[in-house]
């Protein structure tokens, strides 16, 4: 009996909740539509084009997902206000934003949902882990997809003509790091360590190749894994080879203790790593021993972007909050897609896709231009160095 | 040569900690014939408790001298680990003392997983920076470097192991422990309180484990909820290498294993032309374990295993 009563309560609760959710959603929907309907055109000549966005809108990195969504929304609102005419019809874009929870499985579910909703294109997803499985679904449906922030090389190397990204990938990052190590930091003898993860190994491989091409000697290549914190044996053997520079392909949780052990063993070498290390956690884990370490990160700091300052103001005005991270990339991705539609004079994915592949669009973050795989051409990588226990911006390369 | 010396020093530092943890395994095995797989997690809890106390005291900014802070952290870690180990024995092992051998082994693994998950709930999945106990100034010895902390680790381990030998060989408690290890039933008939001796063995092992945990975390300046698992396995290997059940064997096994690992990991890359890397460090421990079990199952110094089996 108790169970039954419990069941009833639960059903009532569920009903109340769904009503509440519906009400809230309804309210939201209305709010979003208002700016679009106030432009005063008659809806008879208007064609609604759906644009999909996917990213984590709940969970620990929801603020980044929302940030991307805002970037896309800003671009769409501007395009709607400008009153685009494509293929003889007045176009009004409508954003369908889905929450993939940064979960690969959920990523494929929302990707299918967007395909079923017949979106003309997708901006997303945020993480490499969700972007890669989702990209197959968009590819099979022939829908162009631009990720603002997924950096794993595999995403654009699956042979999908529909997959693009507006941020430099890990391969580009490794290449820039390799050249930087040799040409700027003057390293001749380099030791490479990686954590054998898809990210760390990939980045280290790219680094090694680029450093060799630039004329450096790779004196040793060592491995560890993503749970180890004891690197003394590796570092001692590296010390005996007297490297100018130690490169680490991996994450901050290993790089922090590694940095301490480097100093404790009295190894004199420059320490260089990728974006997995350019974090505040590295600063806390490495402590004072982290001083003068170098690391890179894709893209440029906001104040160095060609249109960064104006975009930041625009964003602040519209959303009443500062940019978190990737919004400028999401904004550029959406605008590049709109440019391609204009160039092809069609919103049909099959027709504007070739135009997107050969686009040359001057965006907020720089020139958006894709190579034959769909990666951004000349994507930039910025370098940072730890000074006074802070990551200080040095320069942007590439 | 300086590099070889450095690897030997690394190995000795690593090995003294292995030895300290291995003693916990070997003492319990000596008395109960049980492999206490939860010991590695007790070591981890020791590190985490010390971390919390150190951070708490530093955050409270009482301005206490660092020696007092370190002593307080160590005392807290030791106390928590002793209590924890005492409870584990009461709850998970004592009721199964007459059960077939496999049963306590399985509860041991169960307790190990449980403790890891509890630690994850309390301290989270992230890596924690362990505060600095001693200045990290490297001293130069013939081209090799060693820090104050590493010297401290070796000294502390040596002192504790010496103390344990005195305790076991020279005190009443030690005699009772040896008697229980020899034959629990007869020792019981002679008036030894078996349960109390077993509890004491667990508690002493846990206290040494707590110290080891703090030393490891301080050495790598990092603490993590899963740090006890591999450490425990390695220490168990060290105990088997030296001859499980034999105190001197655990110490010898620990030092040897540390040296084998350091030198192996340091040179394998060069010897195989980069085909095998230093990430094979853990493999050495288990290769050693298998080799010992095949060719000398009693370990280097042990004879008791044959008696027991």
XYZ file of N, CA, C and O in Angstrom, chain B residues 29-98:
280
model
N 50.971 -11.688 6.856
C 51.080 -13.023 6.282
C 51.749 -13.966 7.269
O 51.324 -15.110 7.446
N 52.790 -13.483 7.922
C 53.513 -14.311 8.873
C 52.598 -14.849 9.968
O 52.721 -15.983 10.396
N 51.663 -14.032 10.399
C 50.813 -14.431 11.521
C 49.561 -15.166 11.083
O 49.174 -16.171 11.658
N 48.928 -14.671 10.010
C 47.633 -15.236 9.626
C 47.700 -16.085 8.360
O 46.736 -16.768 8.034
N 48.800 -15.974 7.601
C 48.833 -16.647 6.309
C 47.866 -15.984 5.343
O 47.389 -16.582 4.389
N 47.575 -14.697 5.604
C 46.596 -13.967 4.781
C 47.308 -12.835 4.052
O 48.161 -12.160 4.626
N 46.983 -12.653 2.775
C 47.542 -11.513 2.047
C 46.544 -10.377 2.148
O 45.443 -10.440 1.598
N 46.921 -9.349 2.876
C 46.014 -8.237 3.163
C 46.051 -7.232 2.018
O 46.775 -6.246 2.060
N 45.256 -7.500 0.988
C 45.324 -6.660 -0.197
C 44.811 -5.249 0.049
O 44.971 -4.371 -0.787
N 44.178 -5.010 1.195
C 43.703 -3.654 1.481
C 44.826 -2.772 2.018
O 44.636 -1.574 2.220
N 46.005 -3.345 2.231
C 47.091 -2.574 2.843
C 47.495 -1.373 1.981
O 47.760 -0.293 2.502
N 47.548 -1.559 0.684
C 47.904 -0.454 -0.214
C 46.954 0.727 -0.059
O 47.364 1.890 -0.091
N 45.676 0.434 0.154
C 44.687 1.509 0.314
C 44.847 2.192 1.659
O 44.598 3.383 1.786
N 45.268 1.421 2.684
C 45.546 2.040 3.985
C 46.673 3.062 3.823
O 46.618 4.173 4.352
N 47.679 2.684 3.042
C 48.794 3.588 2.766
C 48.279 4.872 2.105
O 48.650 5.986 2.480
N 47.390 4.702 1.123
C 46.830 5.860 0.415
C 46.049 6.761 1.370
O 46.190 7.988 1.344
N 45.225 6.120 2.236
C 44.435 6.914 3.190
C 45.385 7.723 4.090
O 45.125 8.883 4.412
N 46.497 7.099 4.484
C 47.481 7.814 5.295
C 47.941 9.086 4.606
O 47.968 10.162 5.211
N 48.266 8.970 3.328
C 48.725 10.139 2.573
C 47.628 11.199 2.506
O 47.879 12.393 2.686
N 46.393 10.750 2.260
C 45.300 11.708 2.089
C 44.976 12.425 3.401
O 44.709 13.629 3.397
N 44.999 11.683 4.506
C 44.716 12.313 5.800
C 45.795 13.353 6.115
O 45.493 14.486 6.514
N 47.059 12.973 5.873
C 48.151 13.914 6.131
C 47.979 15.160 5.263
O 48.178 16.287 5.722
N 47.589 14.943 4.018
C 47.369 16.057 3.094
C 46.318 17.016 3.650
O 46.504 18.236 3.672
N 45.203 16.427 4.119
C 44.113 17.254 4.641
C 44.579 18.058 5.851
O 44.296 19.250 5.962
N 45.308 17.384 6.755
C 45.773 18.077 7.956
C 46.757 19.194 7.583
O 46.651 20.321 8.076
N 47.692 18.879 6.693
C 48.684 19.885 6.293
C 48.007 21.094 5.668
O 48.295 22.240 6.032
N 47.083 20.830 4.745
C 46.387 21.943 4.094
C 45.528 22.703 5.084
O 45.464 23.930 5.039
N 44.879 21.957 5.977
C 44.011 22.587 6.973
C 44.810 23.509 7.876
O 44.433 24.660 8.097
N 45.939 23.015 8.372
C 46.758 23.828 9.280
C 47.376 25.016 8.552
O 47.463 26.113 9.099
N 47.787 24.778 7.296
C 48.350 25.888 6.525
C 47.276 26.935 6.267
O 47.527 28.138 6.351
N 46.051 26.454 5.983
C 44.949 27.368 5.693
C 44.534 28.142 6.939
O 44.190 29.317 6.871
N 44.585 27.457 8.098
C 44.171 28.114 9.339
C 45.160 29.206 9.749
O 44.832 30.083 10.523
N 46.393 29.114 9.219
C 47.416 30.141 9.471
C 47.620 30.400 10.950
O 47.592 31.528 11.414
N 47.823 29.310 11.692
C 48.055 29.456 13.129
C 49.479 29.966 13.359
O 49.783 30.536 14.399
N 50.314 29.752 12.350
C 51.692 30.198 12.492
C 52.535 29.223 13.278
O 53.562 29.601 13.845
N 52.101 27.955 13.348
C 52.884 26.945 14.058
C 54.141 26.630 13.254
O 54.131 26.715 12.030
N 55.253 26.302 13.937
C 56.463 25.953 13.191
C 56.231 24.698 12.335
O 55.431 23.842 12.716
N 56.925 24.606 11.211
C 56.665 23.506 10.282
C 56.844 22.122 10.898
O 56.104 21.200 10.556
N 57.787 22.004 11.866
C 57.994 20.687 12.468
C 56.719 20.218 13.169
O 56.329 19.050 13.088
N 56.056 21.174 13.854
C 54.840 20.833 14.588
C 53.747 20.423 13.613
O 53.017 19.445 13.828
N 53.656 21.165 12.503
C 52.623 20.880 11.508
C 52.839 19.482 10.930
O 51.907 18.675 10.813
N 54.098 19.178 10.576
C 54.399 17.875 9.994
C 54.117 16.769 11.004
O 53.516 15.737 10.676
N 54.518 16.999 12.264
C 54.272 15.996 13.298
C 52.780 15.758 13.471
O 52.330 14.614 13.591
N 52.008 16.837 13.447
C 50.555 16.701 13.609
C 49.968 15.909 12.453
O 49.124 15.020 12.649
N 50.429 16.196 11.240
C 49.909 15.504 10.067
C 50.256 14.021 10.130
O 49.411 13.159 9.872
N 51.504 13.724 10.503
C 51.928 12.329 10.602
C 51.129 11.603 11.678
O 50.648 10.488 11.474
N 50.964 12.285 12.828
C 50.233 11.664 13.929
C 48.800 11.357 13.506
O 48.278 10.262 13.763
N 48.171 12.302 12.823
C 46.791 12.092 12.383
C 46.724 10.926 11.406
O 45.843 10.057 11.496
N 47.667 10.896 10.452
C 47.671 9.832 9.447
C 47.844 8.480 10.125
O 47.125 7.521 9.831
N 48.794 8.411 11.068
C 49.063 7.142 11.745
C 47.842 6.707 12.547
O 47.407 5.555 12.472
N 47.248 7.658 13.267
C 46.094 7.321 14.108
C 44.936 6.807 13.251
O 44.333 5.764 13.553
N 44.631 7.510 12.163
C 43.508 7.104 11.308
C 43.782 5.719 10.708
O 42.907 4.846 10.694
N 45.007 5.510 10.234
C 45.324 4.240 9.595
C 45.284 3.091 10.587
O 44.818 1.995 10.262
N 45.759 3.337 11.810
C 45.718 2.282 12.826
C 44.272 1.906 13.118
O 43.921 0.722 13.144
N 43.449 2.911 13.311
C 42.032 2.651 13.588
C 41.377 1.916 12.431
O 40.625 0.948 12.613
N 41.697 2.361 11.233
C 41.102 1.781 10.042
C 41.498 0.313 9.915
O 40.653 -0.569 9.692
N 42.794 0.036 10.081
C 43.294 -1.314 9.908
C 42.722 -2.236 10.985
O 42.364 -3.383 10.712
N 42.619 -1.697 12.216
C 42.021 -2.463 13.313
C 40.590 -2.860 12.939
O 40.191 -4.015 13.067
N 39.829 -1.895 12.425
C 38.434 -2.181 12.068
C 38.349 -3.166 10.907
O 37.484 -4.034 10.895
N 39.231 -3.012 9.949
C 39.197 -3.917 8.794
C 39.382 -5.353 9.267
O 38.649 -6.254 8.878
N 40.348 -5.529 10.162
C 40.615 -6.888 10.652
C 39.388 -7.434 11.372
O 38.980 -8.577 11.148
N 38.774 -6.580 12.221
C 37.615 -7.044 12.980
C 36.438 -7.383 12.080
O 35.770 -8.392 12.265
N 36.205 -6.529 11.099
C 34.987 -6.663 10.295
C 35.172 -7.659 9.149
O 34.302 -8.485 8.892
N 36.326 -7.576 8.478
C 36.446 -8.330 7.234
C 37.240 -9.621 7.367
O 37.044 -10.538 6.579
N 38.146 -9.702 8.336
C 39.001 -10.893 8.382
C 38.677 -11.832 9.551
O 38.674 -13.040 9.388
N 38.413 -11.252 10.737
C 38.227 -12.119 11.900
C 37.064 -13.096 11.717
O 37.211 -14.278 12.012
N 35.904 -12.626 11.204
C 34.793 -13.581 11.062
C 35.118 -14.714 10.085
O 34.457 -15.739 10.100
N 36.110 -14.495 9.239
C 36.418 -15.495 8.217
C 37.681 -16.279 8.543
O 38.252 -16.926 7.686
N 38.118 -16.186 9.798
C 39.409 -16.790 10.099
C 39.393 -18.296 9.895
O 40.398 -18.887 9.528
N 38.245 -18.934 10.123
C 38.193 -20.388 9.943
C 37.650 -20.780 8.577
O 37.499 -21.960 8.286
